[in-house]
Amino acid sequence: IGNVSNYRSKNPKICEVQFSSTNRYQLSIHSTNDQDERYLLVMKGAPEKILKNCSTIYVDGCEIEFNKYWKKRYEEAFTELSNHGERVLAFADYRLPLNKYPRGYEFDCDTINFHVNPYFEYFNFPTNGLRFLGLISLIDPPRVNVGEAVKKCRSAGIRLLMITGDHPLTAAAIARYTGIITDHSTTELLF
């Protein structure tokens, strides 16, 4: 790909829906510097949010149906990564049909507070029928002294709560790692 700044300048962002803790994804639409005149919609975020918008998957250079087999493979990979305390992001894309979204189309990504607006119905572009591209995982390890702090709190009789925006499997793995959850803990996961 080369220099990221050069790549971005050749594929300018036309509009963006920024990530928030409510929508749990980020979406942008780009004009591209390739032979395909169609706009490119790209989406990344919480796997459960991205997956429900995908109908195909990109495997070995081919776009195929995102069927039960591939969804099971995805679920296995996601569960394994999450159970190790890794934060998982999913990625998808979609080439917008040129006949519906010609060059110069006015995309409306600025719908005010769409994620909390009870009257919001939809964007003026599709967010489903996407092509699932894959997962990445990130490790954001707890601070070195967290385990010791947890022990001190427990010995002082303090009940511990962990509040996070992570997926419950990731949160549980991190809580086990830091000692917030032990074999003798009473654990409640609230969503």
mmCIF file of C-alpha atoms in Angstrom:
data_model
loop_
_atom_site.group_PDB
_atom_site.id
_atom_site.type_symbol
_atom_site.label_atom_id
_atom_site.label_comp_id
_atom_site.label_asym_id
_atom_site.label_seq_id
_atom_site.Cartn_x
_atom_site.Cartn_y
_atom_site.Cartn_z
ATOM 1 C CA ILE A 1 0.000 0.000 0.000
ATOM 2 C CA GLY A 2 2.845 2.376 0.751
ATOM 3 C CA ASN A 3 2.590 5.678 2.565
ATOM 4 C CA VAL A 4 -0.731 5.956 4.431
ATOM 5 C CA SER A 5 -1.061 9.710 3.831
ATOM 6 C CA ASN A 6 -0.610 9.214 0.074
ATOM 7 C CA TYR A 7 -3.124 6.359 0.053
ATOM 8 C CA ARG A 8 -5.697 8.467 1.897
ATOM 9 C CA SER A 9 -5.193 11.444 -0.411
ATOM 10 C CA LYS A 10 -5.811 9.216 -3.450
ATOM 11 C CA ASN A 11 -8.994 7.755 -1.894
ATOM 12 C CA PRO A 12 -10.701 10.773 -0.292
ATOM 13 C CA LYS A 13 -13.368 10.364 2.349
ATOM 14 C CA ILE A 14 -16.718 11.704 1.141
ATOM 15 C CA CYS A 15 -18.613 11.268 4.403
ATOM 16 C CA GLU A 16 -18.252 9.569 7.772
ATOM 17 C CA VAL A 17 -20.409 8.206 10.572
ATOM 18 C CA GLN A 18 -18.148 8.391 13.592
ATOM 19 C CA PHE A 19 -17.821 5.634 16.158
ATOM 20 C CA SER A 20 -19.815 6.051 19.356
ATOM 21 C CA SER A 21 -20.485 3.786 22.300
ATOM 22 C CA THR A 22 -24.113 3.647 21.135
ATOM 23 C CA ASN A 23 -23.712 2.615 17.497
ATOM 24 C CA ARG A 24 -20.420 0.719 18.107
ATOM 25 C CA TYR A 25 -19.192 1.067 14.524
ATOM 26 C CA GLN A 26 -17.507 3.607 12.262
ATOM 27 C CA LEU A 27 -18.492 3.965 8.634
ATOM 28 C CA SER A 28 -17.027 6.040 5.825
ATOM 29 C CA ILE A 29 -17.631 6.411 2.105
ATOM 30 C CA HIS A 30 -14.712 7.034 -0.243
ATOM 31 C CA SER A 31 -14.048 7.984 -3.803
ATOM 32 C CA THR A 32 -11.315 5.600 -4.983
ATOM 33 C CA ASN A 33 -8.278 5.878 -7.207
ATOM 34 C CA ASP A 34 -8.851 2.690 -9.202
ATOM 35 C CA GLN A 35 -10.658 1.514 -12.325
ATOM 36 C CA ASP A 36 -13.962 1.137 -10.430
ATOM 37 C CA GLU A 37 -15.993 4.368 -10.528
ATOM 38 C CA ARG A 38 -18.314 3.253 -7.721
ATOM 39 C CA TYR A 39 -18.001 4.755 -4.254
ATOM 40 C CA LEU A 40 -16.570 2.447 -1.597
ATOM 41 C CA LEU A 41 -18.348 2.163 1.754
ATOM 42 C CA VAL A 42 -16.154 0.769 4.546
ATOM 43 C CA MET A 43 -17.312 -0.194 8.015
ATOM 44 C CA LYS A 44 -15.469 -1.315 11.139
ATOM 45 C CA GLY A 45 -16.557 -1.951 14.690
ATOM 46 C CA ALA A 46 -18.038 -4.430 17.124
ATOM 47 C CA PRO A 47 -18.233 -7.791 15.335
ATOM 48 C CA GLU A 48 -21.870 -8.383 16.272
ATOM 49 C CA LYS A 49 -22.795 -5.008 14.719
ATOM 50 C CA ILE A 50 -20.812 -5.569 11.524
ATOM 51 C CA LEU A 51 -21.763 -9.210 11.003
ATOM 52 C CA LYS A 52 -25.508 -8.541 10.910
ATOM 53 C CA ASN A 53 -24.953 -6.180 7.955
ATOM 54 C CA CYS A 54 -22.993 -8.672 5.821
ATOM 55 C CA SER A 55 -24.337 -11.032 3.168
ATOM 56 C CA THR A 56 -21.046 -12.050 1.529
ATOM 57 C CA ILE A 57 -17.499 -12.803 2.673
ATOM 58 C CA TYR A 58 -14.139 -12.305 0.950
ATOM 59 C CA VAL A 59 -12.177 -15.593 0.940
ATOM 60 C CA ASP A 60 -8.986 -16.263 -1.048
ATOM 61 C CA GLY A 61 -9.669 -13.420 -3.477
ATOM 62 C CA CYS A 62 -13.308 -14.387 -4.094
ATOM 63 C CA GLU A 63 -16.559 -12.908 -2.827
ATOM 64 C CA ILE A 64 -18.905 -15.712 -1.762
ATOM 65 C CA GLU A 65 -22.112 -16.099 0.240
ATOM 66 C CA PHE A 66 -21.661 -15.577 3.979
ATOM 67 C CA ASN A 67 -23.400 -18.849 4.762
ATOM 68 C CA LYS A 68 -23.756 -20.949 7.932
ATOM 69 C CA TYR A 69 -20.346 -22.557 7.429
ATOM 70 C CA TRP A 70 -18.522 -19.209 7.318
ATOM 71 C CA LYS A 71 -20.603 -17.749 10.145
ATOM 72 C CA LYS A 72 -19.626 -20.737 12.307
ATOM 73 C CA ARG A 73 -15.944 -20.210 11.436
ATOM 74 C CA TYR A 74 -16.292 -16.532 12.303
ATOM 75 C CA GLU A 75 -17.966 -17.366 15.638
ATOM 76 C CA GLU A 76 -15.179 -19.821 16.535
ATOM 77 C CA ALA A 77 -12.446 -17.266 15.774
ATOM 78 C CA PHE A 78 -14.265 -14.471 17.592
ATOM 79 C CA THR A 79 -14.887 -16.619 20.684
ATOM 80 C CA GLU A 80 -11.275 -17.798 20.840
ATOM 81 C CA LEU A 81 -9.890 -14.265 20.590
ATOM 82 C CA SER A 82 -12.386 -12.848 23.101
ATOM 83 C CA ASN A 83 -11.745 -15.639 25.599
ATOM 84 C CA HIS A 84 -8.087 -14.579 25.608
ATOM 85 C CA GLY A 85 -9.109 -11.056 26.625
ATOM 86 C CA GLU A 86 -8.491 -9.590 23.188
ATOM 87 C CA ARG A 87 -10.644 -6.794 21.850
ATOM 88 C CA VAL A 88 -11.978 -7.798 18.463
ATOM 89 C CA LEU A 89 -12.934 -5.542 15.554
ATOM 90 C CA ALA A 90 -14.667 -6.636 12.359
ATOM 91 C CA PHE A 91 -14.277 -5.053 8.921
ATOM 92 C CA ALA A 92 -16.600 -4.947 5.912
ATOM 93 C CA ASP A 93 -16.992 -3.044 2.663
ATOM 94 C CA TYR A 94 -19.481 -2.475 -0.143
ATOM 95 C CA ARG A 95 -19.225 -0.920 -3.602
ATOM 96 C CA LEU A 96 -22.268 1.317 -3.963
ATOM 97 C CA PRO A 97 -24.149 0.801 -7.267
ATOM 98 C CA LEU A 98 -23.256 3.577 -9.718
ATOM 99 C CA ASN A 99 -26.824 3.847 -11.054
ATOM 100 C CA LYS A 100 -28.148 4.730 -7.563
ATOM 101 C CA TYR A 101 -25.094 6.596 -6.227
ATOM 102 C CA PRO A 102 -23.503 8.415 -9.197
ATOM 103 C CA ARG A 103 -20.474 10.680 -8.878
ATOM 104 C CA GLY A 104 -21.503 13.807 -6.987
ATOM 105 C CA TYR A 105 -24.252 12.054 -4.993
ATOM 106 C CA GLU A 106 -24.986 13.929 -1.733
ATOM 107 C CA PHE A 107 -24.459 11.372 1.033
ATOM 108 C CA ASP A 108 -26.121 12.300 4.326
ATOM 109 C CA CYS A 109 -23.818 11.141 7.113
ATOM 110 C CA ASP A 110 -24.607 14.165 9.251
ATOM 111 C CA THR A 111 -28.057 13.079 10.394
ATOM 112 C CA ILE A 112 -28.122 14.678 13.829
ATOM 113 C CA ASN A 113 -27.815 12.157 16.647
ATOM 114 C CA PHE A 114 -29.109 9.315 14.471
ATOM 115 C CA HIS A 115 -28.302 6.732 17.145
ATOM 116 C CA VAL A 116 -30.498 8.407 19.792
ATOM 117 C CA ASN A 117 -33.078 10.087 17.566
ATOM 118 C CA PRO A 118 -36.372 8.132 17.840
ATOM 119 C CA TYR A 119 -37.504 9.533 14.464
ATOM 120 C CA PHE A 120 -34.397 8.446 12.556
ATOM 121 C CA GLU A 121 -35.241 5.739 10.016
ATOM 122 C CA TYR A 122 -32.229 5.260 7.744
ATOM 123 C CA PHE A 123 -29.320 6.901 5.983
ATOM 124 C CA ASN A 124 -29.656 7.793 2.307
ATOM 125 C CA PHE A 125 -27.315 4.903 1.455
ATOM 126 C CA PRO A 126 -27.335 1.183 2.358
ATOM 127 C CA THR A 127 -25.640 -0.206 5.446
ATOM 128 C CA ASN A 128 -26.476 -3.839 4.755
ATOM 129 C CA GLY A 129 -25.534 -6.311 2.033
ATOM 130 C CA LEU A 130 -21.891 -5.686 2.919
ATOM 131 C CA ARG A 131 -18.908 -7.957 2.245
ATOM 132 C CA PHE A 132 -17.281 -9.284 5.422
ATOM 133 C CA LEU A 133 -13.504 -8.824 5.183
ATOM 134 C CA GLY A 134 -12.225 -10.159 8.480
ATOM 135 C CA LEU A 135 -11.355 -9.635 12.118
ATOM 136 C CA ILE A 136 -8.433 -8.144 13.959
ATOM 137 C CA SER A 137 -7.745 -8.359 17.658
ATOM 138 C CA LEU A 138 -5.973 -5.975 19.976
ATOM 139 C CA ILE A 139 -4.531 -6.563 23.392
ATOM 140 C CA ASP A 140 -4.776 -3.643 25.759
ATOM 141 C CA PRO A 141 -3.296 -5.177 28.893
ATOM 142 C CA PRO A 142 -4.415 -3.950 32.303
ATOM 143 C CA ARG A 143 -1.932 -1.832 34.217
ATOM 144 C CA VAL A 144 0.711 -3.816 36.045
ATOM 145 C CA ASN A 145 -0.596 -3.024 39.532
ATOM 146 C CA VAL A 146 -4.287 -3.837 38.935
ATOM 147 C CA GLY A 147 -4.049 -7.384 40.334
ATOM 148 C CA GLU A 148 -2.489 -6.123 43.555
ATOM 149 C CA ALA A 149 -5.110 -3.374 43.875
ATOM 150 C CA VAL A 150 -7.873 -5.969 43.438
ATOM 151 C CA LYS A 151 -6.371 -8.092 46.245
ATOM 152 C CA LYS A 152 -6.183 -5.075 48.573
ATOM 153 C CA CYS A 153 -9.795 -4.145 47.868
ATOM 154 C CA ARG A 154 -10.965 -7.704 48.524
ATOM 155 C CA SER A 155 -9.026 -7.898 51.803
ATOM 156 C CA ALA A 156 -10.685 -4.628 52.869
ATOM 157 C CA GLY A 157 -14.132 -6.116 52.148
ATOM 158 C CA ILE A 158 -14.807 -3.928 49.123
ATOM 159 C CA ARG A 159 -17.170 -5.388 46.523
ATOM 160 C CA LEU A 160 -15.694 -4.938 43.054
ATOM 161 C CA LEU A 161 -17.556 -3.948 39.908
ATOM 162 C CA MET A 162 -16.110 -3.791 36.432
ATOM 163 C CA ILE A 163 -17.780 -1.470 33.942
ATOM 164 C CA THR A 164 -16.646 -1.735 30.341
ATOM 165 C CA GLY A 165 -17.837 -1.349 26.791
ATOM 166 C CA ASP A 166 -16.035 -4.552 25.799
ATOM 167 C CA HIS A 167 -17.855 -7.654 24.602
ATOM 168 C CA PRO A 168 -18.883 -9.806 27.618
ATOM 169 C CA LEU A 169 -16.441 -12.615 26.674
ATOM 170 C CA THR A 170 -13.543 -10.145 26.514
ATOM 171 C CA ALA A 171 -14.624 -8.457 29.747
ATOM 172 C CA ALA A 172 -14.847 -11.799 31.570
ATOM 173 C CA ALA A 173 -11.365 -12.823 30.383
ATOM 174 C CA ILE A 174 -9.870 -9.518 31.540
ATOM 175 C CA ALA A 175 -11.699 -9.793 34.874
ATOM 176 C CA ARG A 176 -10.275 -13.308 35.385
ATOM 177 C CA TYR A 177 -6.788 -12.116 34.457
ATOM 178 C CA THR A 178 -6.890 -9.264 36.976
ATOM 179 C CA GLY A 179 -8.482 -11.327 39.748
ATOM 180 C CA ILE A 180 -11.822 -9.532 39.705
ATOM 181 C CA ILE A 181 -13.412 -12.891 38.874
ATOM 182 C CA THR A 182 -12.064 -15.947 40.685
ATOM 183 C CA ASP A 183 -13.228 -19.536 41.017
ATOM 184 C CA HIS A 184 -14.979 -18.477 44.220
ATOM 185 C CA SER A 185 -16.633 -15.330 42.851
ATOM 186 C CA THR A 186 -20.292 -14.746 42.359
ATOM 187 C CA THR A 187 -20.342 -13.200 38.917
ATOM 188 C CA GLU A 188 -23.075 -11.273 37.177
ATOM 189 C CA LEU A 189 -22.721 -10.110 33.618
ATOM 190 C CA LEU A 190 -25.110 -7.314 32.756
ATOM 191 C CA PHE A 191 -25.565 -6.126 29.188
#
